[in-house]
Structures are given as structure tokens and as C-alpha cells.
mmCIF file of C-alpha atoms in Angstrom:
data_model
loop_
_atom_site.group_PDB
_atom_site.id
_atom_site.type_symbol
_atom_site.label_atom_id
_atom_site.label_comp_id
_atom_site.label_asym_id
_atom_site.label_seq_id
_atom_site.Cartn_x
_atom_site.Cartn_y
_atom_site.Cartn_z
ATOM 1 C CA MET A 89 242.345 58.607 1.132
ATOM 2 C CA THR A 90 242.106 59.920 4.671
ATOM 3 C CA SER A 91 244.008 63.034 3.643
ATOM 4 C CA ILE A 92 241.565 63.657 0.777
ATOM 5 C CA ASN A 93 238.571 63.170 3.082
ATOM 6 C CA ASN A 94 240.030 65.570 5.608
ATOM 7 C CA LYS A 95 240.630 68.073 2.828
ATOM 8 C CA TYR A 96 236.994 67.910 1.710
ATOM 9 C CA LYS A 97 235.821 68.101 5.317
ATOM 10 C CA ARG A 98 237.870 71.236 5.868
ATOM 11 C CA LEU A 99 236.540 72.713 2.621
ATOM 12 C CA LEU A 100 232.965 71.859 3.569
ATOM 13 C CA LEU A 101 233.418 73.315 7.042
ATOM 14 C CA SER A 102 234.892 76.485 5.537
ATOM 15 C CA LEU A 103 231.918 76.839 3.177
ATOM 16 C CA ILE A 104 229.475 76.325 6.050
ATOM 17 C CA CYS A 105 231.243 78.975 8.123
ATOM 18 C CA LEU A 106 231.271 81.342 5.151
ATOM 19 C CA ASN A 107 227.534 80.829 4.592
ATOM 20 C CA ILE A 108 226.813 81.441 8.262
ATOM 21 C CA MET A 109 228.863 84.641 8.185
ATOM 22 C CA CYS A 110 227.146 85.848 5.009
ATOM 23 C CA PHE A 111 223.713 85.019 6.399
ATOM 24 C CA SER A 112 224.496 86.780 9.675
ATOM 25 C CA PHE A 113 225.710 89.848 7.812
ATOM 26 C CA ALA A 114 222.596 89.859 5.652
ATOM 27 C CA GLN A 115 220.392 89.611 8.729
ATOM 28 C CA ARG A 116 222.196 92.520 10.350
ATOM 29 C CA ASP A 117 222.037 94.640 7.229
ATOM 30 C CA THR A 118 218.369 94.074 6.333
ATOM 31 C CA ASP A 119 216.097 96.849 7.430
ATOM 32 C CA ARG A 120 218.361 97.826 10.303
ATOM 33 C CA LEU A 121 217.775 101.560 10.128
ATOM 34 C CA ARG A 122 214.564 103.411 9.323
ATOM 35 C CA PHE A 123 213.404 107.017 9.323
ATOM 36 C CA GLN A 124 209.794 107.671 10.334
ATOM 37 C CA PHE A 125 207.587 110.705 9.814
ATOM 38 C CA ALA A 126 203.946 110.886 10.897
ATOM 39 C CA ILE A 127 201.178 113.443 11.403
ATOM 40 C CA GLY A 128 197.881 113.168 13.230
ATOM 41 C CA VAL A 129 195.739 114.253 16.159
ATOM 42 C CA ASN A 130 196.132 114.386 19.936
ATOM 43 C CA ASN A 131 194.179 114.674 23.169
ATOM 44 C CA PRO A 132 195.894 116.060 26.304
ATOM 45 C CA ILE A 133 194.504 114.552 29.514
ATOM 46 C CA ASP A 134 194.866 116.304 32.876
ATOM 47 C CA ALA A 135 193.767 115.355 36.384
ATOM 48 C CA GLY A 136 190.919 117.868 36.455
ATOM 49 C CA GLU A 137 192.804 120.530 38.429
ATOM 50 C CA ASN A 138 192.564 123.110 35.633
ATOM 51 C CA ASP A 139 189.050 124.247 36.481
ATOM 52 C CA GLY A 140 187.548 126.127 33.562
ATOM 53 C CA TYR A 141 190.268 124.978 31.140
ATOM 54 C CA TYR A 142 189.832 121.959 28.894
ATOM 55 C CA THR A 143 190.915 121.058 25.393
ATOM 56 C CA LYS A 144 189.050 119.790 22.389
ATOM 57 C CA THR A 145 188.728 116.019 22.149
ATOM 58 C CA LEU A 146 190.810 115.967 18.948
ATOM 59 C CA ASN A 147 193.513 118.556 18.347
ATOM 60 C CA LEU A 148 195.751 119.332 15.375
ATOM 61 C CA PRO A 149 198.535 118.883 14.670
ATOM 62 C CA THR A 150 200.640 116.060 16.028
ATOM 63 C CA VAL A 151 203.973 115.674 14.237
ATOM 64 C CA ASN A 152 206.295 112.771 15.084
ATOM 65 C CA LEU A 153 209.840 112.242 13.790
ATOM 66 C CA GLY A 154 211.915 109.195 14.649
ATOM 67 C CA VAL A 155 214.837 106.949 13.818
ATOM 68 C CA GLN A 156 214.433 103.203 14.388
ATOM 69 C CA TYR A 157 217.256 100.655 14.571
ATOM 70 C CA MET A 158 216.526 96.901 14.589
ATOM 71 C CA PHE A 159 219.066 94.739 16.445
ATOM 72 C CA THR A 160 217.279 91.575 15.262
ATOM 73 C CA PRO A 161 214.306 91.070 12.900
ATOM 74 C CA GLN A 162 212.029 91.255 15.962
ATOM 75 C CA LEU A 163 213.760 93.513 18.505
ATOM 76 C CA GLY A 164 214.969 97.062 18.101
ATOM 77 C CA GLY A 165 215.021 100.542 19.519
ATOM 78 C CA LYS A 166 214.068 104.004 18.404
ATOM 79 C CA LEU A 167 214.534 107.618 19.347
ATOM 80 C CA ASP A 168 211.656 109.897 18.458
ATOM 81 C CA PHE A 169 210.468 113.454 18.929
ATOM 82 C CA GLY A 170 206.832 114.512 18.984
ATOM 83 C CA PHE A 171 205.232 117.941 18.748
ATOM 84 C CA ASN A 172 201.576 118.488 19.641
ATOM 85 C CA ARG A 173 199.358 121.580 19.588
ATOM 86 C CA ALA A 174 196.074 121.697 21.511
ATOM 87 C CA LYS A 175 193.363 124.352 21.761
ATOM 88 C CA SER A 176 190.586 125.198 24.163
ATOM 89 C CA ALA A 177 187.178 123.623 23.621
ATOM 90 C CA ASP A 178 183.894 125.514 23.399
ATOM 91 C CA GLY A 179 182.902 126.672 26.884
ATOM 92 C CA SER A 180 186.477 126.640 28.172
ATOM 93 C CA GLU A 181 188.669 129.591 29.006
ATOM 94 C CA GLU A 182 190.584 130.382 25.837
ATOM 95 C CA PHE A 183 194.113 128.987 25.558
ATOM 96 C CA LYS A 184 196.576 127.159 23.320
ATOM 97 C CA LEU A 185 199.114 124.567 24.414
ATOM 98 C CA ASN A 186 202.361 123.282 22.945
ATOM 99 C CA TYR A 187 203.304 119.797 24.143
ATOM 100 C CA SER A 188 206.612 118.324 22.980
ATOM 101 C CA ARG A 189 208.258 115.057 23.979
ATOM 102 C CA LEU A 190 211.467 113.123 23.404
ATOM 103 C CA ASN A 191 211.454 109.358 23.982
ATOM 104 C CA ALA A 192 213.907 106.450 23.797
ATOM 105 C CA GLN A 193 211.911 103.282 23.165
ATOM 106 C CA ILE A 194 212.178 99.540 22.718
ATOM 107 C CA VAL A 195 210.468 98.197 19.585
ATOM 108 C CA TYR A 196 209.140 94.650 19.169
ATOM 109 C CA ASP A 197 207.771 93.215 15.919
ATOM 110 C CA PHE A 198 204.882 90.788 16.529
ATOM 111 C CA SER A 199 204.498 89.811 12.866
ATOM 112 C CA ASN A 200 205.893 86.300 13.327
ATOM 113 C CA VAL A 201 203.703 85.708 16.385
ATOM 114 C CA ILE A 202 200.505 86.644 14.548
ATOM 115 C CA GLY A 203 200.469 84.054 11.795
ATOM 116 C CA PHE A 204 197.438 85.237 9.820
ATOM 117 C CA LEU A 205 198.948 88.570 8.701
ATOM 118 C CA PRO A 206 199.903 88.909 5.018
ATOM 119 C CA GLU A 207 203.579 89.485 4.228
ATOM 120 C CA SER A 208 202.909 93.121 3.388
ATOM 121 C CA MET A 209 201.638 93.875 6.912
ATOM 122 C CA SER A 210 203.328 93.947 10.306
ATOM 123 C CA ILE A 211 202.464 94.975 13.854
ATOM 124 C CA LEU A 212 205.007 96.575 16.175
ATOM 125 C CA ALA A 213 204.746 97.565 19.830
ATOM 126 C CA HIS A 214 206.930 100.315 21.261
ATOM 127 C CA ALA A 215 207.502 101.578 24.796
ATOM 128 C CA GLY A 216 210.027 103.617 26.716
ATOM 129 C CA PRO A 217 210.816 106.586 28.957
ATOM 130 C CA GLY A 218 211.143 110.177 27.900
ATOM 131 C CA LEU A 219 210.804 113.852 28.710
ATOM 132 C CA SER A 220 207.760 116.053 28.137
ATOM 133 C CA PHE A 221 207.924 119.811 27.637
ATOM 134 C CA THR A 222 204.728 121.867 27.885
ATOM 135 C CA LYS A 223 204.168 125.551 27.306
ATOM 136 C CA PRO A 224 200.874 127.466 27.091
ATOM 137 C CA LEU A 225 200.794 130.296 24.559
ATOM 138 C CA GLY A 226 199.689 133.855 25.168
ATOM 139 C CA ASN A 227 199.421 135.328 28.667
ATOM 140 C CA ASP A 228 200.325 132.066 30.418
ATOM 141 C CA SER A 229 203.479 131.357 28.405
ATOM 142 C CA GLU A 230 205.703 131.331 31.510
ATOM 143 C CA ASN A 231 203.773 128.409 33.041
ATOM 144 C CA LYS A 232 206.142 125.801 31.646
ATOM 145 C CA TYR A 233 206.708 122.220 32.708
ATOM 146 C CA THR A 234 209.463 119.714 32.013
ATOM 147 C CA TYR A 235 208.738 116.243 33.373
ATOM 148 C CA LEU A 236 209.290 112.531 32.894
ATOM 149 C CA ASN A 237 206.891 110.405 30.870
ATOM 150 C CA GLY A 238 206.452 106.759 29.992
ATOM 151 C CA LEU A 239 205.158 106.071 26.495
ATOM 152 C CA ILE A 240 203.521 102.934 25.130
ATOM 153 C CA GLY A 241 202.086 102.467 21.657
ATOM 154 C CA ILE A 242 201.356 100.169 18.762
ATOM 155 C CA GLU A 243 202.021 100.557 15.031
ATOM 156 C CA ILE A 244 200.465 98.790 12.047
ATOM 157 C CA HIS A 245 202.647 98.877 8.913
ATOM 158 C CA TYR A 246 201.741 98.210 5.299
ATOM 159 C CA LYS A 247 204.630 97.684 2.897
ATOM 160 C CA LEU A 248 204.418 99.611 -0.385
ATOM 161 C CA SER A 249 207.879 98.622 -1.588
ATOM 162 C CA ARG A 250 211.105 97.133 -0.277
ATOM 163 C CA LYS A 251 212.117 100.504 1.140
ATOM 164 C CA LEU A 252 208.836 102.301 1.861
ATOM 165 C CA SER A 253 205.869 101.533 4.076
ATOM 166 C CA ILE A 254 202.937 103.483 5.469
ATOM 167 C CA PHE A 255 201.849 103.022 9.055
ATOM 168 C CA GLY A 256 199.336 104.025 11.684
ATOM 169 C CA ASP A 257 200.472 104.647 15.248
ATOM 170 C CA VAL A 258 198.462 105.050 18.459
ATOM 171 C CA GLY A 259 200.330 106.023 21.623
ATOM 172 C CA TYR A 260 199.790 107.024 25.229
ATOM 173 C CA ALA A 261 202.319 109.150 27.139
ATOM 174 C CA LYS A 262 201.849 108.812 30.901
ATOM 175 C CA SER A 263 202.935 111.790 32.999
ATOM 176 C CA PHE A 264 205.288 111.430 35.971
ATOM 177 C CA SER A 265 205.461 115.128 36.780
ATOM 178 C CA GLY A 266 204.817 115.091 40.518
ATOM 179 C CA LYS A 267 203.249 118.070 42.239
ATOM 180 C CA ASN A 268 201.824 121.077 40.406
ATOM 181 C CA LYS A 269 203.992 124.196 40.284
ATOM 182 C CA TYR A 270 201.182 126.570 39.374
ATOM 183 C CA ASP A 271 197.825 127.510 40.860
ATOM 184 C CA THR A 272 195.193 127.917 38.150
ATOM 185 C CA ALA A 273 193.314 130.598 40.091
ATOM 186 C CA ILE A 274 196.468 132.691 40.520
ATOM 187 C CA ASP A 275 198.841 131.794 37.691
ATOM 188 C CA GLY A 276 196.425 130.833 34.917
ATOM 189 C CA TYR A 277 196.601 127.773 32.687
ATOM 190 C CA SER A 278 199.350 125.162 32.775
ATOM 191 C CA PHE A 279 199.572 121.501 31.817
ATOM 192 C CA ASN A 280 201.546 118.575 33.221
ATOM 193 C CA GLY A 281 199.265 115.667 32.341
ATOM 194 C CA ASP A 282 199.073 112.702 29.984
ATOM 195 C CA LEU A 283 198.729 112.683 26.211
ATOM 196 C CA VAL A 284 197.038 110.346 23.738
ATOM 197 C CA TYR A 285 197.863 110.610 20.032
ATOM 198 C CA GLY A 286 197.034 108.911 16.767
ATOM 199 C CA THR A 287 199.065 109.387 13.592
ATOM 200 C CA ILE A 288 199.514 108.172 10.024
ATOM 201 C CA GLY A 289 202.944 108.288 8.458
ATOM 202 C CA ILE A 290 205.688 106.848 6.293
ATOM 203 C CA SER A 291 208.642 104.661 7.234
ATOM 204 C CA VAL A 292 211.692 104.708 4.951
ATOM 205 C CA ALA A 293 214.519 102.164 5.098
ATOM 206 C CA LEU A 294 217.952 103.788 5.228
ATOM 207 C CA SER A 295 219.808 100.463 4.984
ATOM 208 C CA GLY A 296 219.288 97.097 3.289
ATOM 209 C CA CYS A 297 215.612 96.251 3.070
ATOM 210 C CA ARG A 298 215.022 92.552 2.489
ATOM 211 C CA TYR A 299 212.596 92.274 5.400
ATOM 212 C CA CYS A 300 211.122 95.789 5.419
ATOM 213 C CA ASN A 301 207.957 96.499 7.383
#
């Protein structure tokens, strides 16, 4: 009798372990990897040293591309690239600016914390360091900067299907460029400031998608 009980106990324990392993695998494989593409507007912000040069409040385009990997249903990371074009506002000296950035970020899903959200919606915060690359076009094209930034942002996702969602993203890239390399009066326009952007895009699951955003 004891032998039979031990046999069933071992069988039950084996089944429990198997279920735990299967559940863990499913958790790891659900919505682990996503590709994101978004377009929108931007506003470069400088410290006011570019006298006579200032951009429009909203500039087109902003294009963001990223890959997001979730280590757990709540915590993940992503690597993303952003391209932004800005133009001079009315009354400013004429110029165009290309601002590009590359950031490695931590992602946190607040959906479980905010209990009133429907299942089809989720809110994610993202933040991390990166590099900014700026280059004016035209006569000032040699006035380039490469500098560190710190980016923070928030995304709101709406699930269309198990693999596809649309999302809005608002982000702020803080400049850590240090001293200016160029004198506006002598060298012309340059930019090493902050950037605010807002985008709308799509997020596509590249792996299992049971808990897609």
C-alpha cells in the first residue's frame, strides 16, 4: 500500500513539475519579441543660445523604429532608433535640422497596476540612455554634434489582434552634450539640445502572443 502511495505521489509530483515547466515556457514565449514602427511630430528645444534661430513648434517627420523584448509580462527592454527633421519658424533665420538618436531602454508595463483598463489596452513606460546625432542642412552642415541623451516616455497600446496593436508614444530626450563647440555668430546654426516627440504607430509580435499589448 505504501509503495502504491509513493508511486502516485511521484507521479503527481512529476505532473506538477511538468505543468510548472510548461507554464514557465509559455510565459517566456508569450509576446517576448515585438517590432515597433511609429511616425509623428517633434519639437527640438535648445537653451536659447542660437540667437535668431528657432524651430517650428511642431515639425515633421519623426520616424521611430524599435525592437522590444519582454523578460517578464511586466519588465522588458528595447533598442530603438529615431529620426527627426525640424525646420525654421517664421521670423527665424532659415535652416533645416536632422536629429537622430539611438537608445537602449527599460520597459515597464503598468497594465496590472491600473486596474480599470480594459484588456485591449495597456500602458508602458520606457526610459534609458542613448546617443544623439545632429546635423544642420545647407551651409551649416559641418556643425555636427554627437552627444549623450537620457530618454523617458510613455506608450498607450490598443490591441487589434493577438499579434497586432496600435500605440501612441510621447517621449522626451534630455541632452547631456556639455559645452557648445560652435559660435552662432561665427559658425552659423548648430543644435545640441533636448527633443520632445509624439508618435502613433504599430507594434507587431514576432513570437507567441497570448498576452500581446
